[in-house]
Amino acid sequence: MNIFRKKESGHERTGMRRHLRLMDLILLGIGSMVGTGIFTITGIGAATYAGPALTISIVIAAICVTISALFYAEFASRVPTNGGAYGYLYVILGEFPAWIAGWLTIMEFLTAVSSVASGWGSYLKGLLENWGIRLPTALNGTFNPAAGTYIDLLPVLVLVFVTGLVLLNSKAALRFNSALVVLKFSALALFIVAGLFFIKPENWSNFAPFGFGQIYGGKTGIMAGASIMFFAFLGFESISLAVDEVKEPQRNVPRGIALSLSIVTVLYVVVTLILTGMVHYTKLNVPDAVAFALRSVGLSWAGNYVSVVAILTLITVCIAMTYALSRMVYSISRDGLLPRQFSNLTQTSKVPKNATILVGIFAAICAGVFPLATIASFLNICTLAYLILLAYAIIKLRKEQGAPKEGEFKTPLMPILPILSIVICLSFMTQYELVTWLAFGLALIVGIIIYALYGYRHSGVGE
């Protein structure tokens, strides 16, 4: 039994159309990363984890993500294959590590889509209640018969809409996504420009009220804030998952990752600085921090605009992550580790129809039925685990194949950066509570069972 059998490097033709340019990738990355993190978690992170020093937490999280992005960029230029980290590990480490990375990526994106849809539903319900509109109790919450709630209808409906949109074709879906990204930037630009006139420097006087925290096992402080703000950057991997539809992927995928990450990092730091300058960090433990800050200084019209845009913005995250997740399921299905029906493409638009529908159904069930209170930590720990595998794989790639050739992307400071990435990822993972580790362990067990009972026997590499 060889669970470390490898797939040969080389980009196979998949039947998908190559029509995405660099700007499409940048907007896809921004659409994935700028959502709940900037509108909600910045306020909660400042109030409960790091105070105004959350800006330092963001930079630390961005460094961790950027190091991993360098590995993605080198893999994208040297190992031209589909499936993101899953595909790269299949070539370098073998089938079982690749499956684990693919399974954890599925867990990450599936729960991310579900949680964002739930957040969207909460924003919209709040807006509707202001107009005196309220859904029947049975359709207004996740499954809890004692409270009379059975399904949260609004998140289910938005995921039906998003799934239908992604089924049309990737260009149409990403055009809609790009339009909403532009709208999102208009709200953030309004906040930044307006907020500059209401900054009170004394709000920054106690800049790091929770201290630096602990490198391992901390619960508050700058490092704990970094482990939470890591959530803000999740989705940058969606760019590498679009490789089958990208023009000149070996050049454009690394650029798309680098540029979108740079833009998002600067945006998060600026917004957090202004946010904590406008309102004392102790008052920011609210789900709509950016709008709350504007209203607190008397700019209710601007706060209302930001709230409406935030509702639309969350749809962009759903679109980008549903798009990426369906491509992940498609890639794994093509290799036989999941049923091959999920690799079928539509005749006209060349979209993985069955994979997209599967993703939409499971995301809708999760969003409509299951409460997702600790979802950010679960998302993070799944991502950190496969990023550790990716860091080890880049070391092995260099050992087996040497340095990149001319024209290929080269990760600097090898093997220091991969080792540093592993240390930082492990540090972030120890910041989470026992319940998060139990959920992570359960997800791993389910993934191993699926591979043992189905994936290993149906693998295309084993045929």
Short mmCIF file of C-alpha atoms in Angstrom, two decimals:
data_model
loop_
_atom_site.label_atom_id
_atom_site.label_comp_id
_atom_site.label_asym_id
_atom_site.label_seq_id
_atom_site.Cartn_x
_atom_site.Cartn_y
_atom_site.Cartn_z
CA MET A 1 0.00 0.00 0.00
CA ASN A 2 1.73 3.15 -1.25
CA ILE A 3 -0.04 6.22 0.13
CA PHE A 4 2.88 8.44 -0.95
CA ARG A 5 2.63 7.72 -4.68
CA LYS A 6 3.15 10.90 -6.71
CA LYS A 7 1.54 12.57 -9.67
CA GLU A 8 3.85 13.69 -12.46
CA SER A 9 4.46 17.42 -12.82
CA GLY A 10 3.07 19.10 -15.88
CA HIS A 11 -0.05 21.07 -16.59
CA GLU A 12 -2.77 18.92 -18.12
CA ARG A 13 -5.39 20.43 -20.38
CA THR A 14 -8.63 20.44 -18.48
CA GLY A 15 -11.09 21.77 -21.05
CA MET A 16 -11.58 25.04 -19.14
CA ARG A 17 -11.20 28.34 -20.98
CA ARG A 18 -8.13 30.47 -20.32
CA HIS A 19 -9.60 33.97 -20.20
CA LEU A 20 -8.69 35.45 -16.79
CA ARG A 21 -6.13 38.27 -16.76
CA LEU A 22 -3.96 39.66 -13.97
CA MET A 23 -6.57 42.25 -12.94
CA ASP A 24 -9.22 39.51 -12.66
CA LEU A 25 -6.92 37.63 -10.26
CA ILE A 26 -6.19 40.72 -8.15
CA LEU A 27 -9.90 41.47 -7.79
CA LEU A 28 -10.61 37.80 -7.03
CA GLY A 29 -8.02 37.90 -4.23
CA ILE A 30 -9.31 41.19 -2.82
CA GLY A 31 -12.88 39.91 -3.09
CA SER A 32 -11.92 36.89 -0.99
CA MET A 33 -9.90 38.73 1.65
CA VAL A 34 -11.73 42.01 2.22
CA GLY A 35 -15.04 41.15 3.86
CA THR A 36 -15.99 40.14 7.37
CA GLY A 37 -12.41 40.69 8.51
CA ILE A 38 -12.29 44.40 7.79
CA PHE A 39 -15.91 45.24 8.64
CA THR A 40 -16.24 43.15 11.81
CA ILE A 41 -13.12 41.41 13.13
CA THR A 42 -10.99 44.57 13.23
CA GLY A 43 -13.28 46.02 15.93
CA ILE A 44 -13.66 42.79 17.90
CA GLY A 45 -9.91 42.10 17.67
CA ALA A 46 -9.04 45.57 18.99
CA ALA A 47 -11.58 45.39 21.83
CA THR A 48 -10.80 41.89 23.09
CA TYR A 49 -7.29 40.94 21.96
CA ALA A 50 -4.81 43.73 21.24
CA GLY A 51 -6.26 47.27 21.42
CA PRO A 52 -4.85 49.75 18.85
CA ALA A 53 -1.80 47.43 18.62
CA LEU A 54 -4.00 45.20 16.45
CA THR A 55 -2.25 47.03 13.62
CA ILE A 56 0.93 45.18 14.65
CA SER A 57 -1.08 41.94 14.83
CA ILE A 58 -2.19 42.54 11.24
CA VAL A 59 1.39 43.03 10.08
CA ILE A 60 2.50 39.81 11.83
CA ALA A 61 -0.41 37.88 10.28
CA ALA A 62 0.39 39.44 6.89
CA ILE A 63 4.06 38.39 7.19
CA CYS A 64 2.97 34.81 7.90
CA VAL A 65 0.59 34.80 4.94
CA THR A 66 3.12 36.54 2.67
CA ILE A 67 5.78 33.93 3.41
CA SER A 68 3.30 31.20 2.46
CA ALA A 69 2.33 33.23 -0.62
CA LEU A 70 5.99 33.16 -1.72
CA PHE A 71 5.86 29.37 -1.61
CA TYR A 72 2.63 29.41 -3.63
CA ALA A 73 4.28 31.69 -6.17
CA GLU A 74 7.32 29.42 -6.61
CA PHE A 75 5.15 26.33 -6.88
CA ALA A 76 2.88 28.07 -9.41
CA SER A 77 5.86 28.85 -11.65
CA ARG A 78 7.75 25.55 -11.19
CA VAL A 79 5.04 22.90 -10.71
CA PRO A 80 2.33 23.78 -13.23
CA THR A 81 -0.60 21.77 -11.94
CA ASN A 82 -4.16 22.41 -10.82
CA GLY A 83 -5.60 22.35 -7.28
CA GLY A 84 -3.39 24.83 -5.43
CA ALA A 85 -1.57 23.38 -2.41
CA TYR A 86 -3.24 20.01 -3.04
CA GLY A 87 -1.76 19.79 -6.54
CA TYR A 88 1.71 20.94 -5.48
CA LEU A 89 1.90 18.45 -2.60
CA TYR A 90 0.71 15.63 -4.88
CA VAL A 91 3.80 16.15 -7.03
CA ILE A 92 6.30 16.70 -4.20
CA LEU A 93 5.11 14.79 -1.09
CA GLY A 94 2.72 12.24 -2.56
CA GLU A 95 -0.95 11.35 -2.54
CA PHE A 96 -1.90 11.12 1.15
CA PRO A 97 -0.32 14.46 2.24
CA ALA A 98 -1.93 16.02 -0.86
CA TRP A 99 -5.33 14.59 0.07
CA ILE A 100 -5.03 15.93 3.64
CA ALA A 101 -4.16 19.40 2.27
CA GLY A 102 -7.05 19.20 -0.19
CA TRP A 103 -9.47 18.03 2.50
CA LEU A 104 -8.42 20.82 4.88
CA THR A 105 -8.80 23.34 2.06
CA ILE A 106 -12.33 22.05 1.44
CA MET A 107 -13.08 22.41 5.17
CA GLU A 108 -11.66 25.94 5.16
CA PHE A 109 -13.59 27.20 2.16
CA LEU A 110 -16.83 25.35 2.95
CA THR A 111 -17.07 26.74 6.47
CA ALA A 112 -15.91 30.17 5.25
CA VAL A 113 -18.68 30.35 2.67
CA SER A 114 -21.21 29.20 5.29
CA SER A 115 -20.08 31.66 7.94
CA VAL A 116 -20.00 34.60 5.54
CA ALA A 117 -23.51 33.70 4.33
CA SER A 118 -24.65 33.60 7.97
CA GLY A 119 -23.07 37.01 8.57
CA TRP A 120 -24.78 38.37 5.46
CA GLY A 121 -28.10 37.04 6.75
CA SER A 122 -27.56 38.73 10.13
CA TYR A 123 -26.80 42.11 8.52
CA LEU A 124 -29.85 41.86 6.25
CA LYS A 125 -32.14 40.75 9.09
CA GLY A 126 -31.03 43.79 11.11
CA LEU A 127 -31.77 46.08 8.17
CA LEU A 128 -35.19 44.49 7.56
CA GLU A 129 -36.11 44.75 11.25
CA ASN A 130 -35.43 48.49 11.07
CA TRP A 131 -38.17 48.58 8.43
CA GLY A 132 -40.50 46.48 10.63
CA ILE A 133 -40.02 43.28 8.58
CA ARG A 134 -39.34 40.03 10.44
CA LEU A 135 -39.26 36.46 9.15
CA PRO A 136 -41.32 33.74 10.91
CA THR A 137 -39.42 32.36 13.91
CA ALA A 138 -39.08 28.89 12.38
CA LEU A 139 -37.16 30.37 9.40
CA ASN A 140 -35.13 32.90 11.37
CA GLY A 141 -32.37 30.90 13.06
CA THR A 142 -30.22 27.77 12.95
CA PHE A 143 -31.64 24.44 14.13
CA ASN A 144 -32.84 24.86 17.74
CA PRO A 145 -36.32 23.38 18.35
CA ALA A 146 -36.32 24.65 21.94
CA ALA A 147 -36.21 28.21 20.61
CA GLY A 148 -38.64 27.41 17.79
CA THR A 149 -36.06 27.89 15.02
CA TYR A 150 -35.37 25.22 12.41
CA ILE A 151 -33.56 26.86 9.51
CA ASP A 152 -31.91 30.23 8.86
CA LEU A 153 -33.55 30.98 5.51
CA LEU A 154 -31.69 34.10 4.34
CA PRO A 155 -28.19 32.52 4.24
CA VAL A 156 -29.66 29.58 2.30
CA LEU A 157 -31.22 31.94 -0.24
CA VAL A 158 -28.01 33.93 -0.79
CA LEU A 159 -26.07 30.70 -1.36
CA VAL A 160 -28.66 29.55 -3.91
CA PHE A 161 -28.13 32.88 -5.70
CA VAL A 162 -24.31 32.65 -5.49
CA THR A 163 -24.29 29.03 -6.71
CA GLY A 164 -26.46 29.98 -9.68
CA LEU A 165 -24.15 32.88 -10.48
CA VAL A 166 -20.99 30.74 -10.34
CA LEU A 167 -22.73 28.16 -12.57
CA LEU A 168 -23.20 30.72 -15.36
CA ASN A 169 -19.52 30.99 -16.23
CA SER A 170 -16.44 32.12 -14.39
CA LYS A 171 -16.08 35.37 -16.36
CA ALA A 172 -19.65 36.48 -15.58
CA ALA A 173 -19.28 35.54 -11.91
CA LEU A 174 -15.98 37.37 -11.56
CA ARG A 175 -17.29 40.44 -13.39
CA PHE A 176 -20.11 40.67 -10.85
CA ASN A 177 -17.54 40.09 -8.10
CA SER A 178 -15.32 42.87 -9.50
CA ALA A 179 -18.21 45.35 -9.56
CA LEU A 180 -18.95 44.64 -5.89
CA VAL A 181 -15.23 44.94 -5.02
CA VAL A 182 -15.25 48.46 -6.51
CA LEU A 183 -18.34 49.28 -4.41
CA LYS A 184 -16.56 47.88 -1.34
CA PHE A 185 -13.58 50.18 -1.95
CA SER A 186 -15.90 53.18 -2.20
CA ALA A 187 -17.23 52.47 1.31
CA LEU A 188 -13.74 52.00 2.75
CA ALA A 189 -12.48 55.15 1.00
CA LEU A 190 -15.41 57.08 2.50
CA PHE A 191 -14.54 55.74 5.96
CA ILE A 192 -10.84 56.59 5.62
CA VAL A 193 -11.37 60.12 4.29
CA ALA A 194 -14.16 60.98 6.74
CA GLY A 195 -12.45 59.28 9.67
CA LEU A 196 -9.24 61.31 9.29
CA PHE A 197 -11.14 64.39 10.51
CA PHE A 198 -12.34 62.67 13.71
CA ILE A 199 -9.17 60.99 14.98
CA LYS A 200 -8.36 61.61 18.65
CA PRO A 201 -4.68 60.78 19.29
CA GLU A 202 -5.44 60.15 23.00
CA ASN A 203 -7.33 57.01 21.91
CA TRP A 204 -3.93 55.58 20.95
CA SER A 205 -2.24 56.56 24.24
CA ASN A 206 -2.56 53.02 25.64
CA PHE A 207 -1.47 51.48 22.37
CA ALA A 208 -0.94 47.88 23.53
CA PRO A 209 -3.20 47.40 26.58
CA PHE A 210 -2.99 43.60 26.43
CA GLY A 211 0.77 43.53 25.87
CA PHE A 212 2.60 41.38 23.34
CA GLY A 213 1.11 38.15 24.65
CA GLN A 214 2.79 34.77 24.39
CA ILE A 215 4.46 33.17 21.39
CA TYR A 216 2.78 29.87 22.28
CA GLY A 217 -0.52 29.35 24.10
CA GLY A 218 -1.54 32.98 24.63
CA LYS A 219 -5.17 34.10 24.87
CA THR A 220 -4.79 37.88 24.55
CA GLY A 221 -2.15 40.30 23.32
CA ILE A 222 -0.60 41.12 19.96
CA MET A 223 0.18 37.48 19.08
CA ALA A 224 -3.33 36.29 19.95
CA GLY A 225 -4.62 39.18 17.83
CA ALA A 226 -2.41 38.00 14.96
CA SER A 227 -3.85 34.49 15.20
CA ILE A 228 -7.37 35.93 14.85
CA MET A 229 -6.45 38.45 12.13
CA PHE A 230 -5.00 35.57 10.13
CA PHE A 231 -8.69 34.97 9.30
CA ALA A 232 -8.71 38.28 7.45
CA PHE A 233 -6.28 37.02 4.81
CA LEU A 234 -7.90 33.67 4.16
CA GLY A 235 -8.89 33.39 0.53
CA PHE A 236 -5.57 34.46 -1.05
CA GLU A 237 -5.26 30.78 -2.11
CA SER A 238 -8.31 31.22 -4.35
CA ILE A 239 -5.99 32.79 -6.94
CA SER A 240 -3.88 29.64 -7.30
CA LEU A 241 -7.07 27.55 -7.57
CA ALA A 242 -8.06 29.52 -10.70
CA VAL A 243 -4.91 28.42 -12.56
CA ASP A 244 -6.82 26.38 -15.19
CA GLU A 245 -8.59 29.53 -16.42
CA VAL A 246 -5.70 32.02 -16.25
CA LYS A 247 -3.80 33.38 -19.22
CA GLU A 248 -0.04 32.87 -18.71
CA PRO A 249 -0.54 31.26 -15.26
CA GLN A 250 3.17 30.89 -14.43
CA ARG A 251 3.56 34.66 -14.67
CA ASN A 252 0.15 35.97 -13.59
CA VAL A 253 -0.62 33.72 -10.59
CA PRO A 254 2.47 34.81 -8.55
CA ARG A 255 1.82 38.47 -9.46
CA GLY A 256 -1.86 38.21 -8.57
CA ILE A 257 -1.09 36.75 -5.14
CA ALA A 258 1.63 39.32 -4.35
CA LEU A 259 -0.33 42.38 -5.47
CA SER A 260 -3.64 41.45 -3.83
CA LEU A 261 -1.89 40.65 -0.53
CA SER A 262 0.00 43.96 -0.56
CA ILE A 263 -3.16 45.99 -1.22
CA VAL A 264 -5.16 44.17 1.46
CA THR A 265 -2.45 44.50 4.14
CA VAL A 266 -2.15 48.27 3.66
CA LEU A 267 -5.94 48.60 3.67
CA TYR A 268 -6.36 46.64 6.93
CA VAL A 269 -3.63 48.61 8.74
CA VAL A 270 -5.01 52.01 7.66
CA VAL A 271 -8.62 51.11 8.52
CA THR A 272 -7.64 49.73 11.94
CA LEU A 273 -5.54 52.80 12.79
CA ILE A 274 -8.38 55.16 11.90
CA LEU A 275 -10.97 52.95 13.62
CA THR A 276 -9.10 52.90 16.94
CA GLY A 277 -8.30 56.61 16.57
CA MET A 278 -11.96 57.57 16.11
CA VAL A 279 -13.39 55.38 18.89
CA HIS A 280 -11.70 54.04 22.03
CA TYR A 281 -10.89 50.38 21.51
CA THR A 282 -12.99 49.33 24.53
CA LYS A 283 -16.17 50.35 22.67
CA LEU A 284 -15.45 48.41 19.47
CA ASN A 285 -16.71 44.95 20.47
CA VAL A 286 -19.58 45.25 17.97
CA PRO A 287 -20.40 43.29 14.76
CA ASP A 288 -20.43 46.44 12.57
CA ALA A 289 -17.35 48.29 13.84
CA VAL A 290 -16.73 50.50 10.78
CA ALA A 291 -20.34 51.70 10.56
CA PHE A 292 -20.49 52.03 14.36
CA ALA A 293 -17.44 54.31 14.37
CA LEU A 294 -18.97 56.61 11.76
CA ARG A 295 -22.28 56.80 13.61
CA SER A 296 -20.50 57.49 16.92
CA VAL A 297 -19.01 60.72 15.50
CA GLY A 298 -22.35 61.86 14.08
CA LEU A 299 -21.93 60.61 10.48
CA SER A 300 -25.03 58.40 10.46
CA TRP A 301 -25.51 58.76 6.70
CA ALA A 302 -21.99 57.44 6.10
CA GLY A 303 -22.53 54.63 8.61
CA ASN A 304 -25.72 53.61 6.83
CA TYR A 305 -23.95 53.60 3.47
CA VAL A 306 -21.18 51.41 4.87
CA SER A 307 -23.78 49.02 6.33
CA VAL A 308 -25.54 48.61 3.00
CA VAL A 309 -22.23 48.11 1.17
CA ALA A 310 -21.12 45.60 3.82
CA ILE A 311 -24.22 43.53 3.06
CA LEU A 312 -23.33 43.51 -0.65
CA THR A 313 -19.63 43.04 0.12
CA LEU A 314 -20.18 39.77 1.93
CA ILE A 315 -21.62 38.40 -1.31
CA THR A 316 -18.23 38.95 -3.02
CA VAL A 317 -16.57 36.70 -0.44
CA CYS A 318 -19.24 34.04 -1.03
CA ILE A 319 -18.70 34.27 -4.80
CA ALA A 320 -14.90 34.11 -4.62
CA MET A 321 -14.83 31.22 -2.16
CA THR A 322 -17.62 29.22 -3.85
CA TYR A 323 -15.73 29.67 -7.12
CA ALA A 324 -12.44 28.50 -5.56
CA LEU A 325 -13.99 25.59 -3.64
CA SER A 326 -15.78 24.21 -6.68
CA ARG A 327 -12.44 24.25 -8.55
CA MET A 328 -10.79 22.40 -5.64
CA VAL A 329 -13.47 19.66 -5.68
CA TYR A 330 -13.12 19.53 -9.49
CA SER A 331 -9.34 19.04 -9.27
CA ILE A 332 -9.53 16.29 -6.64
CA SER A 333 -12.31 14.56 -8.58
CA ARG A 334 -10.22 14.53 -11.77
CA ASP A 335 -7.57 12.61 -9.84
CA GLY A 336 -10.15 10.05 -8.65
CA LEU A 337 -9.90 10.80 -4.93
CA LEU A 338 -13.51 12.00 -5.05
CA PRO A 339 -16.18 10.61 -7.45
CA ARG A 340 -15.34 11.57 -11.04
CA GLN A 341 -18.86 12.90 -11.64
CA PHE A 342 -17.71 16.07 -9.90
CA SER A 343 -15.19 16.76 -12.69
CA ASN A 344 -17.87 17.01 -15.41
CA LEU A 345 -17.90 20.35 -17.27
CA THR A 346 -20.89 22.04 -18.88
CA GLN A 347 -20.86 21.96 -22.69
CA THR A 348 -21.10 25.70 -23.29
CA SER A 349 -19.48 27.60 -20.42
CA LYS A 350 -17.02 24.83 -19.37
CA VAL A 351 -17.93 25.18 -15.67
CA PRO A 352 -17.64 22.22 -13.22
CA LYS A 353 -21.42 21.96 -12.78
CA ASN A 354 -21.69 19.02 -10.36
CA ALA A 355 -18.84 20.28 -8.16
CA THR A 356 -20.43 23.73 -7.95
CA ILE A 357 -23.86 22.32 -7.07
CA LEU A 358 -22.31 20.03 -4.41
CA VAL A 359 -20.50 22.98 -2.84
CA GLY A 360 -23.67 25.09 -2.89
CA ILE A 361 -25.79 22.37 -1.26
CA PHE A 362 -23.36 21.64 1.59
CA ALA A 363 -22.63 25.32 2.23
CA ALA A 364 -26.36 26.09 2.35
CA ILE A 365 -26.98 23.22 4.80
CA CYS A 366 -24.14 24.39 7.07
CA ALA A 367 -25.27 28.03 6.95
CA GLY A 368 -28.96 27.29 7.40
CA VAL A 369 -28.85 24.57 10.06
CA PHE A 370 -25.62 24.68 12.08
CA PRO A 371 -24.54 27.53 14.39
CA LEU A 372 -21.05 28.74 13.49
CA ALA A 373 -19.91 30.63 16.59
CA THR A 374 -16.30 29.37 16.64
CA ILE A 375 -15.90 29.16 12.87
CA ALA A 376 -13.02 31.67 12.56
CA SER A 377 -10.74 29.58 14.77
CA PHE A 378 -11.65 26.34 12.96
CA LEU A 379 -10.98 27.97 9.59
CA ASN A 380 -7.62 29.23 10.76
CA ILE A 381 -6.39 25.97 12.25
CA CYS A 382 -7.28 24.01 9.09
CA THR A 383 -5.41 26.55 6.95
CA LEU A 384 -2.37 26.72 9.23
CA ALA A 385 -2.06 22.91 9.17
CA TYR A 386 -1.79 22.65 5.40
CA LEU A 387 0.47 25.72 5.19
CA ILE A 388 2.90 23.79 7.41
CA LEU A 389 2.80 20.96 4.86
CA LEU A 390 3.40 23.49 2.06
CA ALA A 391 6.43 24.94 3.86
CA TYR A 392 7.94 21.47 4.25
CA ALA A 393 7.19 20.72 0.57
CA ILE A 394 9.09 23.80 -0.68
CA ILE A 395 12.17 22.59 1.22
CA LYS A 396 11.80 19.16 -0.39
CA LEU A 397 11.27 20.71 -3.84
CA ARG A 398 14.56 22.61 -3.57
CA LYS A 399 16.34 19.49 -2.31
CA GLU A 400 15.10 17.30 -5.16
CA GLN A 401 15.02 19.76 -8.09
CA GLY A 402 17.43 22.50 -7.07
CA ALA A 403 16.97 26.25 -7.47
CA PRO A 404 14.41 27.71 -9.91
CA LYS A 405 15.52 28.26 -13.51
CA GLU A 406 15.69 31.65 -15.16
CA GLY A 407 12.20 33.11 -15.53
CA GLU A 408 10.76 31.07 -12.64
CA PHE A 409 9.81 32.66 -9.32
CA LYS A 410 12.41 32.15 -6.58
CA THR A 411 11.55 32.19 -2.86
CA PRO A 412 14.36 34.08 -1.05
CA LEU A 413 16.18 33.02 2.13
CA MET A 414 15.81 29.27 1.75
CA PRO A 415 15.41 27.27 3.98
CA ILE A 416 15.07 30.01 6.64
CA LEU A 417 11.66 31.25 5.44
CA PRO A 418 9.96 27.82 5.34
CA ILE A 419 11.27 27.01 8.84
CA LEU A 420 10.10 30.44 10.07
CA SER A 421 6.69 29.82 8.49
CA ILE A 422 6.35 26.49 10.31
CA VAL A 423 7.28 28.12 13.66
CA ILE A 424 4.77 30.98 13.17
CA CYS A 425 1.97 28.64 12.06
CA LEU A 426 2.53 26.39 15.09
CA SER A 427 2.53 29.49 17.32
CA PHE A 428 -0.83 30.60 15.90
CA MET A 429 -2.31 27.10 16.28
CA THR A 430 -1.49 27.00 20.01
CA GLN A 431 -3.53 30.19 20.56
CA TYR A 432 -6.80 28.29 19.98
CA GLU A 433 -8.98 26.60 22.58
CA LEU A 434 -9.52 22.86 23.12
CA VAL A 435 -12.90 22.85 21.34
CA THR A 436 -11.21 24.12 18.16
CA TRP A 437 -8.60 21.36 18.36
CA LEU A 438 -11.34 18.74 18.88
CA ALA A 439 -13.20 19.98 15.79
CA PHE A 440 -9.92 19.94 13.83
CA GLY A 441 -9.16 16.38 14.98
CA LEU A 442 -12.65 15.21 14.01
CA ALA A 443 -12.28 16.79 10.55
CA LEU A 444 -8.94 14.99 10.07
CA ILE A 445 -10.45 11.64 11.09
CA VAL A 446 -13.34 12.05 8.62
CA GLY A 447 -10.87 12.97 5.86
CA ILE A 448 -8.68 9.94 6.57
CA ILE A 449 -11.73 7.63 6.51
CA ILE A 450 -12.86 9.00 3.12
CA TYR A 451 -9.38 8.45 1.69
CA ALA A 452 -9.08 4.93 3.11
CA LEU A 453 -12.54 3.79 1.97
CA TYR A 454 -12.74 5.58 -1.39
CA GLY A 455 -9.82 7.78 -2.47
CA TYR A 456 -6.99 5.24 -2.30
CA ARG A 457 -8.86 2.59 -4.34
CA HIS A 458 -10.11 4.99 -7.02
CA SER A 459 -6.97 7.13 -7.44
CA GLY A 460 -5.99 7.82 -11.03
CA VAL A 461 -2.32 7.52 -10.09
CA GLY A 462 -2.94 3.96 -8.89
CA GLU A 463 -4.59 2.86 -12.15
#
